Coordinates of C-alpha atoms in Angstrom, one line a residue:
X1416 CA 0.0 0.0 0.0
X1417 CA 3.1 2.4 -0.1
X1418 CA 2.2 3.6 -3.5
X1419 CA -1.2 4.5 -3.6
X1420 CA -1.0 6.2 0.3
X1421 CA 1.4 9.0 -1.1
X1422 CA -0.9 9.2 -4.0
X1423 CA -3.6 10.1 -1.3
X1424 CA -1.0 12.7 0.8
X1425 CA -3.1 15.7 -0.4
X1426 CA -6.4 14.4 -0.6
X1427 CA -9.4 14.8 2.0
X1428 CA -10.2 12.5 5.1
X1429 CA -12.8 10.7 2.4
X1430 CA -11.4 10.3 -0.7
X1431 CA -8.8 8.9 1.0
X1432 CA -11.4 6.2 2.3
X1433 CA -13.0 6.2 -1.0
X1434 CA -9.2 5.5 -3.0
X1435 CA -8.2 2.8 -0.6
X1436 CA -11.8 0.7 -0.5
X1437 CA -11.3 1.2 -4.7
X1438 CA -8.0 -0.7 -4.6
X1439 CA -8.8 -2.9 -1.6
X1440 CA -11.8 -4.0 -3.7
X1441 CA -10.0 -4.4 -6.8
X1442 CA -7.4 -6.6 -5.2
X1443 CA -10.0 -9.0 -3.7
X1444 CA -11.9 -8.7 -7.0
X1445 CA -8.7 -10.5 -8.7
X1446 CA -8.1 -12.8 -5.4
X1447 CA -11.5 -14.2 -7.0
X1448 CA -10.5 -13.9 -10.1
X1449 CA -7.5 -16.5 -9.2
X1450 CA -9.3 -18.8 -7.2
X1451 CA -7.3 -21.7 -9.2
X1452 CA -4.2 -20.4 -8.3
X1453 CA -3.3 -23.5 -5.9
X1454 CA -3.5 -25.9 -9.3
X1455 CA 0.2 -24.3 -9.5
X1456 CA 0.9 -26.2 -6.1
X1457 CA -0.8 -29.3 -7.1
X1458 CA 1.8 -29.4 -10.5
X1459 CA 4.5 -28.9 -8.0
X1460 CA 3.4 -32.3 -6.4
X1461 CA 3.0 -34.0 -9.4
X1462 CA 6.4 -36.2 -9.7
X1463 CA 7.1 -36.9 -6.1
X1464 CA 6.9 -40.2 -4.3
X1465 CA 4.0 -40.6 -2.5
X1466 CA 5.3 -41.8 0.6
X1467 CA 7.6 -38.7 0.1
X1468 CA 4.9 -36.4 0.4
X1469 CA 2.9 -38.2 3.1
X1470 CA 5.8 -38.2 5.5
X1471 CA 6.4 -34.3 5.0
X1472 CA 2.5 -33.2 5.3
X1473 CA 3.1 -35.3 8.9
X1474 CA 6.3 -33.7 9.5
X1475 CA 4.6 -29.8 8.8
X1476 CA 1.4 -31.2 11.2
X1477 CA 4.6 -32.0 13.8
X1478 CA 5.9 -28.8 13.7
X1479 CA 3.0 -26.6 13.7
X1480 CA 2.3 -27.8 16.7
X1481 CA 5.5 -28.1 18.3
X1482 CA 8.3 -25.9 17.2
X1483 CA 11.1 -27.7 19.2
X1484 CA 10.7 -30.1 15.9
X1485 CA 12.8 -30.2 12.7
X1486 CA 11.9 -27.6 10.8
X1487 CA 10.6 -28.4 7.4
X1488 CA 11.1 -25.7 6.0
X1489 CA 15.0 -25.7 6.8
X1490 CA 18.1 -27.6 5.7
X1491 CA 19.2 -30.0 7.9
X1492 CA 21.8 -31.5 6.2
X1493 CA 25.0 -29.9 7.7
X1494 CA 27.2 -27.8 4.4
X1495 CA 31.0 -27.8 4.2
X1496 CA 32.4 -24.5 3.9
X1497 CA 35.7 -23.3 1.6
X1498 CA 37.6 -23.6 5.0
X1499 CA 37.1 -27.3 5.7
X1500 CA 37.8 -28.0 2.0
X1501 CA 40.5 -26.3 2.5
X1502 CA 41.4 -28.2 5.7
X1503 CA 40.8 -31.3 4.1
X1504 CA 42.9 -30.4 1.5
X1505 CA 45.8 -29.9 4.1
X1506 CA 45.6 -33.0 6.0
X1507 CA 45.9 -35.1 2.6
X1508 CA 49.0 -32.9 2.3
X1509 CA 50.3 -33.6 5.7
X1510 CA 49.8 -37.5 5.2
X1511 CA 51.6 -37.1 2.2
X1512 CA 54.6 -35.6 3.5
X1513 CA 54.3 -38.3 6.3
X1514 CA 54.9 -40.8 3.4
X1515 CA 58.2 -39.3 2.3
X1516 CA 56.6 -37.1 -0.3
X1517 CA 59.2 -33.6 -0.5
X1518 CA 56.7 -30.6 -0.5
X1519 CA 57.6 -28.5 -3.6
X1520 CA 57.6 -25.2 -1.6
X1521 CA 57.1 -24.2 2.0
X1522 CA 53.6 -22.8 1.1
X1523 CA 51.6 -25.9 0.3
X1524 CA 49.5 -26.3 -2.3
X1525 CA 46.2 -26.0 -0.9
X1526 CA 47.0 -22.7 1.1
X1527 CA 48.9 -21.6 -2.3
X1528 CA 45.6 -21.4 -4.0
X1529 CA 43.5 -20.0 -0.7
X1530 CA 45.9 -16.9 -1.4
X1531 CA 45.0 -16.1 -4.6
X1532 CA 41.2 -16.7 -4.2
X1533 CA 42.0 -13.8 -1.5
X1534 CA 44.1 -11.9 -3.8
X1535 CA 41.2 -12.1 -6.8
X1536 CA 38.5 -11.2 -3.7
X1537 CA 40.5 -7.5 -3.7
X1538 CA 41.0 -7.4 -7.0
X1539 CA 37.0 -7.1 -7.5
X1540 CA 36.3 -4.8 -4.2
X1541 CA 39.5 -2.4 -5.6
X1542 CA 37.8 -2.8 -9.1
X1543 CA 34.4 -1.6 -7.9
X1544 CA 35.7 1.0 -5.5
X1545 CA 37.7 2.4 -9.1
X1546 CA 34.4 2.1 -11.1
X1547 CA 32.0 4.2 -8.3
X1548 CA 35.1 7.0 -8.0
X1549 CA 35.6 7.1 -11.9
X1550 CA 33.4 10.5 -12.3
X1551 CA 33.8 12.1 -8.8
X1552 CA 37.4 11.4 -7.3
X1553 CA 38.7 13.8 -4.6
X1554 CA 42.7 13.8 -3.8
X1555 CA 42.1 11.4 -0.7
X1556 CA 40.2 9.0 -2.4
X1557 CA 42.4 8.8 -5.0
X1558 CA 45.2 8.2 -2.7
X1559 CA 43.5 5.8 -0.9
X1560 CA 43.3 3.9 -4.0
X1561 CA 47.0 4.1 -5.1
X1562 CA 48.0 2.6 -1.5
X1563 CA 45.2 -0.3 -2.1
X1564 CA 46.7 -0.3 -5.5
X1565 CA 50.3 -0.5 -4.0
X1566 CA 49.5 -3.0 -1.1
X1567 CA 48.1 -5.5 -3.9
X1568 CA 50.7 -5.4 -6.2
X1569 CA 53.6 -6.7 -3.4
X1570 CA 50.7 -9.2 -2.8
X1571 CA 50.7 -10.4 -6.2
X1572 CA 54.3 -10.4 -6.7
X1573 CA 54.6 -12.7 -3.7
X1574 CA 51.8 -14.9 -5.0
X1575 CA 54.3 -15.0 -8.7
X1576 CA 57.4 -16.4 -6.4
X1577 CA 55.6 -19.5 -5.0
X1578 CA 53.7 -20.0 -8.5
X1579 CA 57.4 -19.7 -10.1
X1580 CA 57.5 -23.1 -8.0
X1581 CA 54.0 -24.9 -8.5
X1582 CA 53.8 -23.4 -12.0
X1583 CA 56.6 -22.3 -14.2
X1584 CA 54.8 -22.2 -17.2
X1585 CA 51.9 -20.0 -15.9
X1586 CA 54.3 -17.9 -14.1
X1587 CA 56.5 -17.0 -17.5
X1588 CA 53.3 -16.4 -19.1
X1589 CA 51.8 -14.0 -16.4
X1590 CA 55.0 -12.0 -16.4
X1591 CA 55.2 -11.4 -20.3
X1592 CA 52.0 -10.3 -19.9
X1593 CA 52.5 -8.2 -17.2
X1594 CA 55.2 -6.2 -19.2
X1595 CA 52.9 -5.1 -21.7
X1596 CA 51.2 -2.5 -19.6
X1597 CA 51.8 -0.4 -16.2
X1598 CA 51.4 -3.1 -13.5
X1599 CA 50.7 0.1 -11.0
X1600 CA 47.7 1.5 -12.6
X1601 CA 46.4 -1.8 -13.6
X1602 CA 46.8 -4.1 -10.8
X1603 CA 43.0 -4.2 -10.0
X1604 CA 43.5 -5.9 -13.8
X1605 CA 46.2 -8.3 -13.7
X1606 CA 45.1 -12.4 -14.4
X1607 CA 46.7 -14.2 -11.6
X1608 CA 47.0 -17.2 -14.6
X1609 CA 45.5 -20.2 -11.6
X1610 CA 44.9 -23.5 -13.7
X1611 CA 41.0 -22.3 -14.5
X1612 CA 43.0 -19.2 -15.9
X1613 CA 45.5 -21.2 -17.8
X1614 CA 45.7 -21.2 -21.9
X1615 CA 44.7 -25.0 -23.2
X1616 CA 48.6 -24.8 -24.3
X1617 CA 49.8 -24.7 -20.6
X1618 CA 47.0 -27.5 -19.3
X1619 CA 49.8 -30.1 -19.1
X1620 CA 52.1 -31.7 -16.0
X1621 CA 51.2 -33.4 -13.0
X1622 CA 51.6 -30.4 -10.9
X1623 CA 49.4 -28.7 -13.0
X1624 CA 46.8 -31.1 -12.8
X1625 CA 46.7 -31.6 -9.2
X1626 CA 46.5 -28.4 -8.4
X1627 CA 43.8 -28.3 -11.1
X1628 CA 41.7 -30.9 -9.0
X1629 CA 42.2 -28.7 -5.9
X1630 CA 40.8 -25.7 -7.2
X1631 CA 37.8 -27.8 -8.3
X1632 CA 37.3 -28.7 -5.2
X1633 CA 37.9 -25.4 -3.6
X1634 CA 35.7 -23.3 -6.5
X1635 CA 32.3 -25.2 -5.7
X1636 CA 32.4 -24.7 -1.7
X1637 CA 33.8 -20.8 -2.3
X1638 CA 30.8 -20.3 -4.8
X1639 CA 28.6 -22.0 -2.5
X1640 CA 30.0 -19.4 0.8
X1641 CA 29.2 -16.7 -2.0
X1642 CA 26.0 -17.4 -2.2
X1643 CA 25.4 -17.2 1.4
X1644 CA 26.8 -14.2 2.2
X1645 CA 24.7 -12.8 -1.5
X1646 CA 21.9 -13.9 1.2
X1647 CA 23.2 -12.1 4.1
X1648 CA 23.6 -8.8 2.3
X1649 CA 20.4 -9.0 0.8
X1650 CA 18.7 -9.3 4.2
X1651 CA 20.6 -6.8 5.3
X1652 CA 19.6 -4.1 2.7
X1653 CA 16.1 -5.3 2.9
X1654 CA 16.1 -4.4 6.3
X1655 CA 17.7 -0.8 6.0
X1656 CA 15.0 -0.4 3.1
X1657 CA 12.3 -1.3 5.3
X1658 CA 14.0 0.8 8.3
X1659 CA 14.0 3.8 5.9
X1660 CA 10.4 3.5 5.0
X1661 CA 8.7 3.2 8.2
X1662 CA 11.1 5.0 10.8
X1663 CA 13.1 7.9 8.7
X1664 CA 11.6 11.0 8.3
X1665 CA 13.5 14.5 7.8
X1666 CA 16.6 15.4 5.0
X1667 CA 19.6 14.9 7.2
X1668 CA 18.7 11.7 8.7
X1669 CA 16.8 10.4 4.7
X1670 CA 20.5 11.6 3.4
X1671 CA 22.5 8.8 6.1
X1672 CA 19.8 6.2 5.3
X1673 CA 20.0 6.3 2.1
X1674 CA 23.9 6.3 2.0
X1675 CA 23.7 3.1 4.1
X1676 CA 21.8 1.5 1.6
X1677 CA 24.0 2.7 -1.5
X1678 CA 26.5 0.9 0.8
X1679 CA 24.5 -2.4 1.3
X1680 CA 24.0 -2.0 -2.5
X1681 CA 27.6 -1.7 -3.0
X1682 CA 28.1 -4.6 -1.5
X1683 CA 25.6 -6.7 -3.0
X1684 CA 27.1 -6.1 -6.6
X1685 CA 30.6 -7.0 -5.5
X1686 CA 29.6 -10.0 -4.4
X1687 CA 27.1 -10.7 -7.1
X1688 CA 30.6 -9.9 -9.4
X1689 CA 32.6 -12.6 -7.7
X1690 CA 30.0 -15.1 -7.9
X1691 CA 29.6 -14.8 -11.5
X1692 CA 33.9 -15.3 -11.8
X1693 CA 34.1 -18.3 -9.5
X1694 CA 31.1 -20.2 -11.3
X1695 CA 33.0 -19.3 -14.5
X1696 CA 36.1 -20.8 -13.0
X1697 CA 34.4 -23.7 -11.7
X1698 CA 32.7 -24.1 -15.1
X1699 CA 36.2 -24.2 -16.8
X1700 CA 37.7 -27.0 -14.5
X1701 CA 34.6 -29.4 -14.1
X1702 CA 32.5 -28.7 -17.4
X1703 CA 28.7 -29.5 -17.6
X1704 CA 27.7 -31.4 -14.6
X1705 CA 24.8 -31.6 -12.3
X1706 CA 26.6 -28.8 -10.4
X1707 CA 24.6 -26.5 -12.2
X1708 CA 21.9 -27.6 -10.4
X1709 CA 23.5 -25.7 -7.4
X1710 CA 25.7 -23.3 -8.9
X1711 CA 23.3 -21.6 -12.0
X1712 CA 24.2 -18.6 -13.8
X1713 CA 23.3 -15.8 -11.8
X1714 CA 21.1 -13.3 -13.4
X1715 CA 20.3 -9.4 -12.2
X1716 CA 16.3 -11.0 -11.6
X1717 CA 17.9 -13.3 -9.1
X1718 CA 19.2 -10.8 -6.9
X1719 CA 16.3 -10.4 -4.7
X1720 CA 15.3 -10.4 -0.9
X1721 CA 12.9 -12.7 0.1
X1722 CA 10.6 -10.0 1.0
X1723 CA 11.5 -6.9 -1.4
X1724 CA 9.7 -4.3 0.2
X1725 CA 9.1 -2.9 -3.4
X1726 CA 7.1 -5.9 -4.6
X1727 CA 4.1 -5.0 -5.6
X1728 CA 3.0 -8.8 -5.9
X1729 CA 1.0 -10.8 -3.5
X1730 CA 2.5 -13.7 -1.4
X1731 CA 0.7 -16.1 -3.7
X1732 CA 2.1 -14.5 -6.7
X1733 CA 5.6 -14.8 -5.3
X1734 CA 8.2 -17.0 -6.7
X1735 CA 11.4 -17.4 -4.9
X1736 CA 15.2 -17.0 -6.6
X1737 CA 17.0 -20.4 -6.5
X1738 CA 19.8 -18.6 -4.7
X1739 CA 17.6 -18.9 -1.2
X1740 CA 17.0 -22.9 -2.2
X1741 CA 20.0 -23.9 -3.4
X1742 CA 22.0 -26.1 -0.9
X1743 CA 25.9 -26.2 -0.7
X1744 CA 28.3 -29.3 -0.5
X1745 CA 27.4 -32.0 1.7
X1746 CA 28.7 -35.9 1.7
X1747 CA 25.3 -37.3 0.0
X1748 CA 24.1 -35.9 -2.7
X1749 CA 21.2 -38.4 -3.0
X1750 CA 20.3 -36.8 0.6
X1751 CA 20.8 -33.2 -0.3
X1752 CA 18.6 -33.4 -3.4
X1753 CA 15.7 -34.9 -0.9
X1754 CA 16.3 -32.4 1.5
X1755 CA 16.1 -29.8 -1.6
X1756 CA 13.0 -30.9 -2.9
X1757 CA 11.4 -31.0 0.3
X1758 CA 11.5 -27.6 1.7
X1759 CA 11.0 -26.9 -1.6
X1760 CA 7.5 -28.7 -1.6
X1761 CA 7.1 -27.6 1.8
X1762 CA 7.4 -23.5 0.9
X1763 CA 5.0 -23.9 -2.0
X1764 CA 2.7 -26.2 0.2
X1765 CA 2.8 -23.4 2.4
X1766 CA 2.2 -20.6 0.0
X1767 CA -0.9 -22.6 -1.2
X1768 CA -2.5 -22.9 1.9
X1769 CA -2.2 -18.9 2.1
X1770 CA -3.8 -18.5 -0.8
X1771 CA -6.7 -20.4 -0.3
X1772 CA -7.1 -18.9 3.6
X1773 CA -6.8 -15.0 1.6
X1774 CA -9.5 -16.4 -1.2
X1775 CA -11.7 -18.2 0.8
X1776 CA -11.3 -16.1 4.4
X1777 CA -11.4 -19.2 6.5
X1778 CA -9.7 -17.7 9.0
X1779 CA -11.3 -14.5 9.1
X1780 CA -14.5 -16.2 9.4
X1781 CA -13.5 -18.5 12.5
X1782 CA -12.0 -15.6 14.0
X1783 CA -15.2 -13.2 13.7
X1784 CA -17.2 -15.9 15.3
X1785 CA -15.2 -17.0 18.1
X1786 CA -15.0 -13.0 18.6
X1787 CA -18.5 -12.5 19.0
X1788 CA -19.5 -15.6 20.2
X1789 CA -16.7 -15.0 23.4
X1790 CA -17.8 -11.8 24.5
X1791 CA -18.8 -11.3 28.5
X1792 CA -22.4 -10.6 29.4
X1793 CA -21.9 -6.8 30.5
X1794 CA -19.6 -6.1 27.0
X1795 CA -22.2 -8.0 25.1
X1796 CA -25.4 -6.2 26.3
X1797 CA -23.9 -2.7 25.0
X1798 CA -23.0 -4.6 21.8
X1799 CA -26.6 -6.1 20.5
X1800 CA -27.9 -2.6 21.5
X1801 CA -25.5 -0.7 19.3
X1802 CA -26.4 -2.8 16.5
X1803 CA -30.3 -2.5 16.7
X1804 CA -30.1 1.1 17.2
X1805 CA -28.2 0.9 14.0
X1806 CA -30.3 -1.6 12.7
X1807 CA -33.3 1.1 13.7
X1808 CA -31.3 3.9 12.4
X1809 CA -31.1 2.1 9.1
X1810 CA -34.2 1.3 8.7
X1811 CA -35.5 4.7 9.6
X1812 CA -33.3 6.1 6.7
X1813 CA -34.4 3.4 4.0
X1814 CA -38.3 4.8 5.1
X1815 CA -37.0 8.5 4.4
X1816 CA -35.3 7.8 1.1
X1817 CA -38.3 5.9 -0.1
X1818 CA -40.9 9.0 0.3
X1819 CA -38.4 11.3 -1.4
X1820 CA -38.1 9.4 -4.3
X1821 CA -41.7 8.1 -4.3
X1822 CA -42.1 11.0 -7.3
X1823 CA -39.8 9.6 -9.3
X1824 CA -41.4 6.5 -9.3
X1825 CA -44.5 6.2 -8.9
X1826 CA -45.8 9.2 -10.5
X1827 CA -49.1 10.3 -8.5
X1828 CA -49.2 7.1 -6.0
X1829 CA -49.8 7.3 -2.5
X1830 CA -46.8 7.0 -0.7
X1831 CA -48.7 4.8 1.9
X1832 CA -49.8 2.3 -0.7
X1833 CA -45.9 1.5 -1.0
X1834 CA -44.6 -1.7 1.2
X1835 CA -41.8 0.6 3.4
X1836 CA -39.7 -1.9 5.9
X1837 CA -40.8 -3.2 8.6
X1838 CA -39.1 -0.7 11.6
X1839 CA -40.5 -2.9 14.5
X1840 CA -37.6 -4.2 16.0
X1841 CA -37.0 -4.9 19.4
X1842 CA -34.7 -3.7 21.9
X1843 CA -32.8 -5.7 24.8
X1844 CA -35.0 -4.6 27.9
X1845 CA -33.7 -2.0 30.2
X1846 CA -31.7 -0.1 27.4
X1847 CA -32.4 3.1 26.4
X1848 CA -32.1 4.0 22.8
X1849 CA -34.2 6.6 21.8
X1850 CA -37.6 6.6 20.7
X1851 CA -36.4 6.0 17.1
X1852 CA -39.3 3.7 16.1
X1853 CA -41.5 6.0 17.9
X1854 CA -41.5 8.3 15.6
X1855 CA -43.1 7.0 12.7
X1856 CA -42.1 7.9 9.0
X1857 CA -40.4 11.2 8.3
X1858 CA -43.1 13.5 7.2
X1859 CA -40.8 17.1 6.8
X1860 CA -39.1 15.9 4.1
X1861 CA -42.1 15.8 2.1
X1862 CA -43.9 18.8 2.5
X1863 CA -43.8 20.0 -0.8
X1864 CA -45.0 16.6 -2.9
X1865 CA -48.4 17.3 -4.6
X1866 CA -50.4 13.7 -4.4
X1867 CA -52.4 14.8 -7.4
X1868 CA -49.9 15.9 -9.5
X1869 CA -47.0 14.2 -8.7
X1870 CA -44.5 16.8 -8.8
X1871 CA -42.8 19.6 -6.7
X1872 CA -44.2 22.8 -6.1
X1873 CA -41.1 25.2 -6.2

């Protein structure tokens, strides 16, 4: 409702009732329109196991009633991260130097790599920070970035040294190519040349392919930790949105807000920038796999919250990005893929109940009656006489509106020849409403009507 109340900021106390009831009715008037909208929940359905299903409607019954319960609408297989990859990694190394095995280099392997996915992470944040400064660049910030620029470069030419040792053809490759340009002003530009980087001329050597097999290994968790923290910062700057909407008012504190969430936003697009270079890699090491079923390519429609406060969708029109479904490494994938489906099934079971309690106002219904049916004695005697006064009042208005347009339709008939509603309703005893009935029909109202003619004397 965000849009159409500051279409109603300069209108009048009612035609900001009558706007509002116009949309409110319109929306409902399409809710009706949709009543086969759960047929898209029943497709979802069609496919799974049977038994499948039937134990995850049990397991939703569990948990609606007791919380302490698995969740199903959670992952409960546990995810391994980049970092115990990367510890894994290690302790194969370790063993292998326990077998007699000479480590090539002090750095190992494993930790070798690690530093350049760290070295390509500020590579992309310096990148970013170069493309937002491009048209406004005071002397500060551009200082700042010549140290970043600076700080990375010794980085990188650390990173060359122990590559010199894993990889001697990628590291006389990456320094030709370095010579060609200014390695200063372009260091947010130079290809670290890892084996997903590598020419298919250079793909050759056992060293090469092992340390080829370790990157796959490390690409899919360090995608997979990318799309989480994608999640986090979109939570985060749904948040701030939401914050901004609801609790800022005034220039100063609008201005702060809003450079948080230019921040948040900032963010966001790094992160969606890495992504899209790790899957790449990852793509380039494995090729066509049923990873993709995890890792898809990650498109700008993806990138939203799970509630974007700018949605102007209902819940059971929502359909949710595969980055807040899709599940990370695990030791069965058999299990993972179940696990997938189900809170998948379980979401979109979910959303189709919704729909049918906002169609069909179940709810509402059950909750008016137990309301009215609960009240005490003493609330409830003040409550029936309300409503037959207004009942009365009503009814006393219907009587009224029926003599002043008796001209119009009837055309010299008696106005007490027409059937007018009955008015004799009766009160709770021992309250005191008026004398509304008492009164008989309103006769001022039609002092002017001529029987005989019909008309108005003006």
């Amino acid at each position: 409702m965000n849009a159409v109340a500051m279409s109603t900021k300069e209108m009048g106390e009612g035609s900001t009732h009558d706007a509002l009831n116009n949309f409110w009715g319109d929306w409902n008037y399409h809710k009706i329109l949709g009543i086969d909208r759960p047929t898209s929940a029943d497709e979802t359905q069609t496919g799974l196991p049977p038994e499948s299903v039937t134990q995850w409607e049990a397991m939703i019954e569990i948990w609606n009633h007791d919380w302490t319960k698995p969740n199903p609408y959670e992952f409960s297989v546990s995810n391994m991260t980049q970092a115990d990859i990367h510890k894994e990694l290690i302790e194969v190394e370790h063993v292998s130097i326990l077998n007699g095995e000479l480590p090539i280099h002090a750095t190992s392997a494993s930790s070798f790599l690690a530093v350049g996915f760290e070295i390509e992470d500020a590579q992309h944040h310096l990148l970013k920070e170069v493309e937002a400064w491009k048209t406004s660049c005071t002397n500060i910030q551009s200082t700042n970035i010549q140290e970043h620029r600076l700080a990375l470069l010794k980085c990188i030419q650390s990173f060359h040294l122990v590559q010199r040792a894993y990889m001697p053809e990628a590291y006389a490759f990456a320094t030709s190519k370095d010579e060609e340009h200014d390695a200063l002003v372009h260091v947010e530009s130079i290809v670290l040349y890892l084996p997903s980087q590598l020419p298919p001329s250079l793909h050759h050597g056992l060293t090469a392919t092992s340390l080829a097999q370790m990157e796959g290994k490390l690409r899919f968790p360090q995608a997979c930790d990318t799309l989480v923290e994608l999640r986090q910062s979109l939570s985060v700057h749904a948040h701030l949105a939401k914050f901004k909407c609801t609790e800022v008012c005034g220039q100063r504190p609008n201005t702060h807000a809003q450079g948080l969430l230019d921040r948040a936003q900032f963010r966001m697009d790094a992160i969606a920038d890495k992504y899209h270079h790790v899957q790449e890699a990852h793509k380039t090491l494995l090729g066509l796999g049923n990873w993709e079923h995890h890792l898809q390519v990650l498109k700008d429609s993806d990138i939203c919250a799970l509630s974007d406060p700018d949605a102007t969708t209902g819940e059971g029109f929502r359909t949710l990005s595969w980055i807040w479904v899709s599940q990370g490494v695990g030791d069965n994938p058999d299990v993972e893929m179940h696990e997938a489906l189900r809170v998948e099934w379980a979401k979109s079971h979910a959303r189709k109940d919704r729909w049918c309690k906002e169609v069909l106002l179940e709810e509402e219904m059950c909750w008016v009656i137990a309301f009215w049916g609960g009240l005490p004695l003493d609330i409830l005697e003040g409550v029936r006489s309300y409503a037959l006064h207004q009942a009365t009042l009503q009814c006393d208005r219907a009587t009224h509106l029926r003599l002043i347009w008796v001209p119009f339709t009837t055309l010299g008939s008696d106005p007490k020849d027409l059937e007018l509603p009955d008015q004799n309703i009766p009160y709770p005893e021992g309250v005191n409403v008026g004398d509304v009935n008492n009164k008989g029909p309103r006769t001022d109202v039609n002092d002017d009507y001529d029987s005989s003619g019909g008309v108005f004397d003006f």
